Tab-separated table of C-alpha atoms and ligand atoms in Angstrom:
chain	number	residue	atom	x	y	z
A	1	UNK	CA	134.352	51.637	190.143
A	2	UNK	CA	132.234	49.150	188.263
A	3	UNK	CA	129.177	47.241	189.428
A	4	UNK	CA	129.351	43.452	189.982
A	5	UNK	CA	126.810	41.173	188.309
A	6	UNK	CA	125.194	40.368	191.663
A	7	UNK	CA	124.878	44.019	192.581
A	8	UNK	CA	123.456	44.835	189.136
A	9	UNK	CA	120.815	42.163	189.740
A	10	UNK	CA	119.957	43.702	193.135
A	11	UNK	CA	119.677	47.159	191.569
A	12	UNK	CA	117.377	45.837	188.845
A	13	UNK	CA	115.166	44.197	191.470
A	14	UNK	CA	115.044	47.439	193.457
A	15	UNK	CA	114.126	49.437	190.361
A	16	UNK	CA	111.395	46.964	189.415
A	17	UNK	CA	109.961	47.111	192.947
A	18	UNK	CA	109.932	50.944	192.906
A	19	UNK	CA	108.362	50.846	189.458
A	20	UNK	CA	105.400	48.910	190.849
A	21	UNK	CA	104.670	51.372	193.674
A	22	UNK	CA	104.845	54.808	191.991
A	23	UNK	CA	103.699	57.752	194.111
A	24	UNK	CA	102.981	61.292	192.962
A	25	UNK	CA	103.917	64.673	194.407
A	26	UNK	CA	105.612	65.719	197.629
A	27	UNK	CA	104.268	62.860	199.752
A	28	UNK	CA	105.599	59.427	198.851
A	29	UNK	CA	105.222	57.451	202.102
A	30	UNK	CA	105.653	53.966	200.637
A	31	UNK	CA	108.678	54.936	198.527
A	32	UNK	CA	110.266	56.810	201.416
A	33	UNK	CA	109.798	53.941	203.850
A	34	UNK	CA	111.217	51.409	201.385
A	35	UNK	CA	114.258	53.534	200.517
A	36	UNK	CA	114.897	54.540	204.131
A	37	UNK	CA	114.944	50.888	205.175
A	38	UNK	CA	117.319	50.006	202.338
A	39	UNK	CA	119.681	52.883	203.151
A	40	UNK	CA	119.569	52.163	206.869
A	41	UNK	CA	120.592	48.561	206.156
A	42	UNK	CA	123.784	49.808	204.458
A	43	UNK	CA	124.870	51.350	207.775
A	44	UNK	CA	127.307	54.224	208.382
A	45	UNK	CA	125.163	56.765	206.535
A	46	UNK	CA	123.665	59.623	208.599
A	47	UNK	CA	120.032	59.591	207.544
A	48	UNK	CA	117.286	62.117	208.136
A	49	UNK	CA	113.887	62.765	206.614
A	50	UNK	CA	112.136	65.971	205.634
A	51	UNK	CA	109.741	67.859	207.897
A	52	UNK	CA	107.332	69.082	205.217
A	53	UNK	CA	107.958	66.526	202.467
A	54	UNK	CA	108.897	62.823	202.273
A	55	UNK	CA	112.535	63.417	201.405
A	56	UNK	CA	115.550	61.453	202.626
A	57	UNK	CA	118.910	63.090	203.169
A	58	UNK	CA	122.001	60.973	203.728
A	59	UNK	CA	125.498	62.055	204.671
A	60	UNK	CA	128.531	59.826	204.177
A	61	UNK	CA	131.543	61.062	206.141
A	62	UNK	CA	134.838	60.649	204.316
A	63	UNK	CA	137.713	59.134	206.292
A	64	UNK	CA	140.374	61.263	204.560
A	65	UNK	CA	138.558	64.606	204.901
A	66	UNK	CA	140.234	67.549	206.591
A	67	UNK	CA	137.844	68.852	209.236
A	68	UNK	CA	137.501	72.084	211.209
A	69	UNK	CA	136.900	72.286	214.957
A	70	UNK	CA	133.189	71.537	214.443
A	71	UNK	CA	133.977	68.451	212.390
A	72	UNK	CA	132.948	70.094	209.130
A	73	UNK	CA	134.778	68.712	206.075
A	74	UNK	CA	136.636	71.070	203.745
A	75	UNK	CA	135.184	69.320	200.685
A	76	UNK	CA	131.523	68.372	200.200
A	77	UNK	CA	129.759	66.986	197.124
A	78	UNK	CA	126.005	66.523	196.762
A	79	UNK	CA	124.321	63.881	194.557
A	80	UNK	CA	120.621	64.093	193.792
A	81	UNK	CA	118.051	61.480	192.739
A	82	UNK	CA	114.340	62.254	192.458
A	83	UNK	CA	111.775	59.650	193.566
A	84	UNK	CA	108.329	60.813	192.379
A	85	UNK	CA	106.104	59.491	189.583
A	86	UNK	CA	103.275	60.836	187.410
A	87	UNK	CA	99.483	60.406	187.425
A	88	UNK	CA	99.669	58.413	184.180
A	89	UNK	CA	98.061	54.988	183.604
A	90	UNK	CA	100.889	52.708	182.442
A	91	UNK	CA	100.469	51.018	179.045
A	92	UNK	CA	103.934	49.456	178.635
A	93	UNK	CA	102.775	45.899	179.323
A	94	UNK	CA	106.003	45.259	181.292
A	95	UNK	CA	105.827	42.380	183.753
A	96	UNK	CA	106.807	44.817	186.518
A	97	UNK	CA	104.327	47.504	185.424
A	98	UNK	CA	102.734	49.805	187.977
A	99	UNK	CA	100.075	48.320	190.209
A	100	UNK	CA	98.418	51.482	191.514
A	101	UNK	CA	97.331	53.702	188.601
A	102	UNK	CA	100.351	56.036	188.716
A	103	UNK	CA	103.468	55.491	186.617
A	104	UNK	CA	107.210	56.078	186.784
A	105	UNK	CA	106.894	57.551	183.296
A	106	UNK	CA	109.885	59.874	183.767
A	107	UNK	CA	112.261	57.151	184.980
A	108	UNK	CA	112.736	58.524	188.488
A	109	UNK	CA	112.646	54.912	189.753
A	110	UNK	CA	116.004	54.524	187.954
A	111	UNK	CA	117.392	57.734	189.495
A	112	UNK	CA	116.449	56.583	193.011
A	113	UNK	CA	118.034	53.177	192.378
A	114	UNK	CA	121.250	54.572	190.869
A	115	UNK	CA	121.672	56.992	193.772
A	116	UNK	CA	121.157	54.079	196.164
A	117	UNK	CA	123.787	52.132	194.215
A	118	UNK	CA	126.205	55.030	194.597
A	119	UNK	CA	125.345	55.312	198.311
A	120	UNK	CA	126.290	51.674	198.732
A	121	UNK	CA	129.590	52.038	196.833
A	122	UNK	CA	130.536	55.291	198.553
A	123	UNK	CA	129.696	53.841	201.943
A	124	UNK	CA	132.053	50.926	201.201
A	125	UNK	CA	134.783	53.392	200.163
A	126	UNK	CA	134.129	55.912	202.963
A	127	UNK	CA	137.549	55.431	204.600
A	128	UNK	CA	139.213	56.710	201.428
A	129	UNK	CA	136.881	59.606	200.620
A	130	UNK	CA	138.586	62.996	200.794
A	131	UNK	CA	135.418	64.771	201.913
A	132	UNK	CA	131.738	64.237	202.693
A	133	UNK	CA	128.963	63.207	200.315
A	134	UNK	CA	125.373	64.408	200.677
A	135	UNK	CA	122.682	62.148	199.175
A	136	UNK	CA	119.515	64.011	198.184
A	137	UNK	CA	116.541	61.666	197.685
A	138	UNK	CA	113.865	64.065	196.538
A	139	UNK	CA	110.074	63.904	196.102
A	140	UNK	CA	107.929	66.245	194.021
A	141	UNK	CA	110.125	66.998	191.013
A	142	UNK	CA	107.139	66.828	188.648
A	143	UNK	CA	105.744	70.313	189.117
A	144	UNK	CA	105.763	70.391	192.943
A	145	UNK	CA	109.174	72.018	193.423
A	146	UNK	CA	110.344	69.325	195.837
A	147	UNK	CA	113.942	70.550	195.490
A	148	UNK	CA	112.964	73.959	196.864
A	149	UNK	CA	111.434	72.338	199.967
A	150	UNK	CA	114.626	70.363	200.524
A	151	UNK	CA	116.830	73.420	199.930
A	152	UNK	CA	114.680	75.408	202.398
A	153	UNK	CA	115.047	72.602	204.944
A	154	UNK	CA	118.823	72.672	204.617
A	155	UNK	CA	119.820	69.820	202.307
A	156	UNK	CA	122.651	71.871	200.792
A	157	UNK	CA	124.085	72.348	204.308
A	158	UNK	CA	123.404	68.760	205.433
A	159	UNK	CA	127.114	67.991	205.925
A	160	UNK	CA	127.623	71.140	208.026
A	161	UNK	CA	127.942	73.870	205.391
A	162	UNK	CA	126.914	74.473	201.785
A	163	UNK	CA	128.122	71.759	199.387
A	164	UNK	CA	130.932	72.671	196.963
A	165	UNK	CA	129.544	70.802	193.959
A	166	UNK	CA	126.318	69.029	192.997
A	167	UNK	CA	125.434	66.463	190.331
A	168	UNK	CA	122.271	64.758	189.063
A	169	UNK	CA	121.499	62.227	186.345
A	170	UNK	CA	118.300	62.053	184.273
A	171	UNK	CA	117.313	59.085	182.105
A	172	UNK	CA	115.456	59.404	178.820
A	173	UNK	CA	113.337	56.716	177.162
A	174	UNK	CA	113.897	58.277	173.728
A	175	UNK	CA	115.938	60.983	172.030
A	176	UNK	CA	119.308	59.790	173.403
A	177	UNK	CA	120.762	56.375	172.376
A	178	UNK	CA	120.946	53.632	175.022
A	179	UNK	CA	123.854	54.076	177.418
A	180	UNK	CA	124.967	57.448	176.055
A	181	UNK	CA	125.409	60.526	178.223
A	182	UNK	CA	124.692	64.150	177.287
A	183	UNK	CA	124.981	67.501	178.964
A	184	UNK	CA	125.524	71.120	178.055
A	185	UNK	CA	127.683	73.880	179.494
A	186	UNK	CA	125.449	76.694	180.716
A	187	UNK	CA	121.788	76.574	179.724
A	188	UNK	CA	120.549	72.965	179.760
A	189	UNK	CA	116.785	73.323	180.251
A	190	UNK	CA	114.123	75.999	180.031
A	191	UNK	CA	112.321	77.780	182.825
A	192	UNK	CA	108.797	76.521	183.411
A	193	UNK	CA	105.909	78.900	184.093
A	194	UNK	CA	102.126	78.696	184.176
A	195	UNK	CA	99.649	81.107	182.653
A	196	UNK	CA	96.058	81.015	184.002
A	197	UNK	CA	93.495	83.200	182.208
A	198	UNK	CA	89.810	83.776	182.986
A	199	UNK	CA	87.793	85.826	180.493
A	200	UNK	CA	84.657	87.308	182.086
A	201	UNK	CA	81.873	88.259	179.693
A	202	UNK	CA	78.103	88.200	180.079
A	203	UNK	CA	76.095	85.083	179.331
A	204	UNK	CA	73.084	84.969	177.076
A	205	UNK	CA	71.184	83.152	174.324
A	206	UNK	CA	73.320	81.728	171.538
A	207	UNK	CA	70.973	83.222	168.961
A	208	UNK	CA	71.467	86.818	170.149
A	209	UNK	CA	75.170	87.425	170.890
A	210	UNK	CA	74.684	91.199	170.600
A	211	UNK	CA	72.736	91.060	173.884
A	212	UNK	CA	75.591	89.175	175.615
A	213	UNK	CA	79.402	89.505	175.852
A	214	UNK	CA	80.789	86.297	174.441
A	215	UNK	CA	83.954	85.229	176.337
A	216	UNK	CA	84.515	82.190	174.063
A	217	UNK	CA	85.432	84.158	170.956
A	218	UNK	CA	87.704	86.430	172.993
A	219	UNK	CA	89.477	83.455	174.599
A	220	UNK	CA	89.946	81.902	171.142
A	221	UNK	CA	91.531	85.111	169.863
A	222	UNK	CA	93.826	85.168	172.904
A	223	UNK	CA	94.987	81.570	172.326
A	224	UNK	CA	95.961	82.385	168.730
A	225	UNK	CA	97.515	85.741	169.631
A	226	UNK	CA	99.844	84.082	172.161
A	227	UNK	CA	101.519	82.312	169.223
A	228	UNK	CA	101.835	85.594	167.363
A	229	UNK	CA	103.410	87.170	170.421
A	230	UNK	CA	106.087	84.451	170.422
A	231	UNK	CA	106.979	84.915	166.744
A	232	UNK	CA	106.606	88.721	166.506
A	233	UNK	CA	107.865	89.995	169.879
A	234	UNK	CA	110.534	87.515	171.016
A	235	UNK	CA	114.005	87.047	169.585
A	236	UNK	CA	114.145	83.916	167.435
A	237	UNK	CA	117.462	82.971	169.094
A	238	UNK	CA	116.192	83.457	172.647
A	239	UNK	CA	112.608	82.420	172.233
A	240	UNK	CA	109.861	80.757	174.263
A	241	UNK	CA	107.239	78.057	173.909
A	242	UNK	CA	103.631	78.761	174.913
A	243	UNK	CA	101.236	75.805	174.745
A	244	UNK	CA	97.620	75.996	175.892
A	245	UNK	CA	96.822	72.664	177.516
A	246	UNK	CA	93.535	73.544	179.221
A	247	UNK	CA	90.640	75.355	177.531
A	248	UNK	CA	87.179	75.377	179.072
A	249	UNK	CA	83.964	77.286	178.397
A	250	UNK	CA	80.285	76.601	178.347
A	251	UNK	CA	78.059	73.557	178.770
A	252	UNK	CA	75.234	73.905	176.250
A	253	UNK	CA	75.260	74.460	172.475
A	254	UNK	CA	72.838	77.408	172.500
A	255	UNK	CA	74.088	79.217	175.601
A	256	UNK	CA	76.801	81.880	175.651
A	257	UNK	CA	78.625	81.238	178.917
A	258	UNK	CA	79.615	83.843	181.475
A	259	UNK	CA	83.288	82.899	181.461
A	260	UNK	CA	85.970	81.127	179.457
A	261	UNK	CA	89.149	79.763	181.018
A	262	UNK	CA	92.477	78.530	179.740
A	263	UNK	CA	95.887	77.508	181.060
A	264	UNK	CA	99.178	77.470	179.215
A	265	UNK	CA	102.670	76.252	180.000
A	266	UNK	CA	105.259	78.898	179.189
A	267	UNK	CA	108.875	77.793	178.668
A	268	UNK	CA	111.564	80.457	178.356
A	269	UNK	CA	115.321	80.030	178.059
A	270	UNK	CA	116.646	83.189	179.682
A	271	UNK	CA	115.817	85.594	182.465
A	272	UNK	CA	115.563	88.447	179.960
A	273	UNK	CA	112.902	86.636	177.877
A	274	UNK	CA	111.065	85.764	181.064
A	275	UNK	CA	111.174	89.414	182.082
A	276	UNK	CA	109.783	90.381	178.674
A	277	UNK	CA	106.944	87.850	179.025
A	278	UNK	CA	106.039	89.117	182.501
A	279	UNK	CA	105.149	92.419	180.824
A	280	UNK	CA	104.000	91.315	177.363
A	281	UNK	CA	101.576	88.541	178.371
A	282	UNK	CA	99.252	90.638	180.584
A	283	UNK	CA	99.499	93.555	178.113
A	284	UNK	CA	98.386	91.374	175.206
A	285	UNK	CA	95.564	89.639	177.098
A	286	UNK	CA	94.219	92.823	178.721
A	287	UNK	CA	94.412	94.606	175.380
A	288	UNK	CA	92.343	91.931	173.630
A	289	UNK	CA	89.834	91.910	176.504
A	290	UNK	CA	89.507	95.715	176.400
A	291	UNK	CA	89.038	95.677	172.621
A	292	UNK	CA	86.051	93.346	173.040
A	293	UNK	CA	84.653	95.002	176.167
A	294	UNK	CA	85.111	91.997	178.491
A	295	UNK	CA	87.105	91.562	181.703
A	296	UNK	CA	90.129	89.309	182.098
A	297	UNK	CA	92.062	87.887	185.073
A	298	UNK	CA	95.644	86.961	184.251
A	299	UNK	CA	97.874	84.929	186.586
A	300	UNK	CA	101.471	84.297	185.565
A	301	UNK	CA	103.058	81.802	187.958
A	302	UNK	CA	106.793	81.241	187.741
A	303	UNK	CA	107.480	77.612	188.529
A	304	UNK	CA	111.068	76.509	187.842
A	305	UNK	CA	113.953	78.765	186.793
A	306	UNK	CA	116.137	77.749	183.819
A	307	UNK	CA	118.527	74.868	184.570
A	308	UNK	CA	122.004	76.285	184.120
A	309	UNK	CA	125.006	74.050	184.602
A	310	UNK	CA	128.414	75.279	185.670
A	311	UNK	CA	130.723	74.917	182.604
A	312	UNK	CA	133.688	73.644	184.665
A	313	UNK	CA	131.582	71.039	186.477
A	314	UNK	CA	130.001	69.936	183.190
A	315	UNK	CA	133.425	69.530	181.564
A	316	UNK	CA	134.514	67.592	184.626
A	317	UNK	CA	131.452	65.300	184.378
A	318	UNK	CA	132.190	64.709	180.684
A	319	UNK	CA	135.798	63.786	181.511
A	320	UNK	CA	134.732	61.372	184.247
A	321	UNK	CA	132.278	59.607	181.918
A	322	UNK	CA	134.805	59.489	179.053
A	323	UNK	CA	137.511	58.124	181.319
A	324	UNK	CA	135.313	55.642	183.196
A	325	UNK	CA	133.345	54.330	180.214
A	326	UNK	CA	134.197	55.526	176.715
A	327	UNK	CA	134.764	59.010	175.258
A	328	UNK	CA	132.273	58.103	172.516
A	329	UNK	CA	129.532	57.804	175.110
A	330	UNK	CA	129.630	61.464	176.175
A	331	UNK	CA	128.530	64.382	174.048
A	332	UNK	CA	128.017	68.081	174.611
A	333	UNK	CA	124.567	69.071	173.374
A	334	UNK	CA	124.250	71.756	170.740
A	335	UNK	CA	120.786	72.854	171.902
A	336	UNK	CA	119.172	72.951	175.334
A	337	UNK	CA	116.019	70.970	176.150
A	338	UNK	CA	112.548	72.567	176.341
A	339	UNK	CA	111.843	70.576	179.489
A	340	UNK	CA	112.482	71.995	182.952
A	341	UNK	CA	113.900	70.717	186.231
A	342	UNK	CA	113.767	71.777	189.844
A	343	UNK	CA	117.420	70.703	190.156
A	344	UNK	CA	117.785	74.293	188.905
A	345	UNK	CA	117.116	75.270	192.563
A	346	UNK	CA	120.294	73.432	193.560
A	347	UNK	CA	122.351	74.657	190.579
A	348	UNK	CA	121.361	78.249	191.427
A	349	UNK	CA	123.147	77.822	194.764
A	350	UNK	CA	125.896	75.274	194.127
A	351	UNK	CA	128.137	74.918	191.052
A	352	UNK	CA	127.236	71.632	189.453
A	353	UNK	CA	125.867	69.804	186.490
A	354	UNK	CA	123.078	67.563	185.309
A	355	UNK	CA	123.722	64.742	182.889
A	356	UNK	CA	121.196	63.012	180.627
A	357	UNK	CA	121.480	59.222	180.241
A	358	UNK	CA	119.852	57.450	177.292
A	359	UNK	CA	117.763	54.446	178.419
A	360	UNK	CA	115.844	53.569	175.255
A	361	UNK	CA	115.435	49.756	175.302
A	362	UNK	CA	117.528	47.773	172.794
A	363	UNK	CA	115.794	47.024	169.522
A	364	UNK	CA	113.897	50.314	169.522
A	365	UNK	CA	114.756	53.443	167.596
A	366	UNK	CA	115.490	56.219	170.084
A	367	UNK	CA	114.331	58.745	167.491
A	368	UNK	CA	110.790	57.365	167.461
A	369	UNK	CA	110.410	55.561	170.839
A	370	UNK	CA	107.838	56.856	173.349
A	371	UNK	CA	109.325	59.810	175.232
A	372	UNK	CA	109.355	60.492	178.984
A	373	UNK	CA	105.842	61.075	180.444
A	374	UNK	CA	104.176	58.848	177.813
A	375	UNK	CA	102.153	55.867	179.138
A	376	UNK	CA	104.347	53.796	176.765
A	377	UNK	CA	107.704	55.225	177.970
A	378	UNK	CA	110.063	52.329	178.686
A	379	UNK	CA	113.472	52.698	180.343
A	380	UNK	CA	116.038	49.918	180.117
A	381	UNK	CA	117.387	48.647	183.442
A	382	UNK	CA	120.810	47.868	181.927
A	383	UNK	CA	121.766	51.545	182.402
A	384	UNK	CA	121.575	51.155	186.208
A	385	UNK	CA	125.146	49.852	186.516
A	386	UNK	CA	126.811	52.612	184.514
A	387	UNK	CA	124.569	55.282	186.070
A	388	UNK	CA	125.573	54.065	189.522
A	389	UNK	CA	129.276	54.072	188.607
A	390	UNK	CA	129.020	57.584	187.187
A	391	UNK	CA	127.317	58.943	190.324
A	392	UNK	CA	129.985	57.279	192.491
A	393	UNK	CA	132.951	58.464	190.427
A	394	UNK	CA	131.599	62.011	190.132
A	395	UNK	CA	131.634	62.184	193.926
A	396	UNK	CA	134.957	60.385	194.488
A	397	UNK	CA	136.880	62.282	191.809
A	398	UNK	CA	135.323	65.656	192.553
A	399	UNK	CA	136.269	65.274	196.223
A	400	UNK	CA	139.797	64.316	195.196
A	401	UNK	CA	140.191	67.280	192.846
A	402	UNK	CA	138.364	70.033	194.729
A	403	UNK	CA	140.514	72.751	196.156
A	404	UNK	CA	139.784	73.356	199.816
A	405	UNK	CA	138.091	76.776	200.115
A	406	UNK	CA	139.964	79.404	202.108
A	407	UNK	CA	138.017	80.121	205.278
A	408	UNK	CA	135.841	83.233	205.301
A	409	UNK	CA	136.207	84.969	208.688
A	410	UNK	CA	132.529	85.939	209.015
A	411	UNK	CA	131.067	82.612	207.940
A	412	UNK	CA	129.916	80.306	210.698
A	413	UNK	CA	129.548	76.651	209.976
A	414	UNK	CA	126.690	74.700	211.520
A	415	UNK	CA	127.940	71.626	213.335
A	416	UNK	CA	126.438	68.404	211.983
A	417	UNK	CA	124.871	67.578	215.345
A	418	UNK	CA	123.024	70.906	215.472
A	419	UNK	CA	121.703	70.399	211.971
A	420	UNK	CA	120.467	66.909	212.685
A	421	UNK	CA	118.575	68.069	215.760
A	422	UNK	CA	116.266	70.187	213.585
A	423	UNK	CA	115.114	67.131	211.692
A	424	UNK	CA	112.594	64.522	212.713
A	425	UNK	CA	114.060	61.081	212.504
A	426	UNK	CA	112.080	58.424	210.710
A	427	UNK	CA	110.482	55.650	212.846
B	501	LIG	ZN1	111.946	63.717	185.318
């Protein structure tokens, strides 16, 4: 289903409005209120909002679904769009640039708009849908694990039982040519983890380090040794990235401080490498600390698991895009991305896929344009129409082609009414 010129104009206006009111983290009151009002105006979508986060869940009931005694459909597809922004001061100079100091530098304003576009199209086609569609409007993708909150609050079961398939789109301001789609069967993105290290020495006069225990030199050795760990202990073909982004110690030139502190992001591409790092990182850091007779506190915080798509669902998504648009516009990636995604929380529970959509503005070279998260990142609104169509067709065609699961005797399905009662309604 394509998008009319009028509707494309509405979607662009919605995206530009969202772009001007970016909110960060799990609590996006202005974005939630705006989107809830827009969705409510469509009508015929069962809407609820999160208890602990400003999410919106919508359920569109298909008129051609086969339902059990509780009204639960035998086919359910979930579509996800994230709504949060970043604490980045926008430098794009766009006439609809952010007005509040935050920025939609990862293009989530486009995801929210495209999912709304699909909601509108699917709502119009609800009588013909062969199952139910769950719409997952999510806050807190950027490091706050918003997907986990929504999964914990039951988004996967929003239509009465766990969804059968799940899809998400992600735009890119660079790297991928405008209007082209990419995905990968299996590993698509890395796991994301945080390393926090405090080196505890003994402060003293800068002129007499032998009377102190200098934590700065030890921290410096640790930062360098982390890179050696990556190249000497991990398999080149299943490696990791460790980047120290925070490094703090001392205040005065002639004072040896008591402590030094650093933080690193750790990206790994498999559970086995992650397991190796869980052991190797503390061993390395404690060993260096012991060698220099200082103390060290090591915290390794696992944030997002690797994003692993289901090969069948990814092939299906590629076919839908090829058929709907042009086979030349879909490509299977050779390599995964180093980035990470909390859609991995959904893909760990539901077979599905995530598809990248190139949104580099025309006239710019996608190889050199500012990438997602940059204050200069610019995403072209012309992708909204095709993104909307792809979301819609993924749902429609997946519902049409899903095989109804054979009932499991011990599995109870939660009736939609019971599920809704657990959720606070907005307004
Ligand atoms: Zn993002």
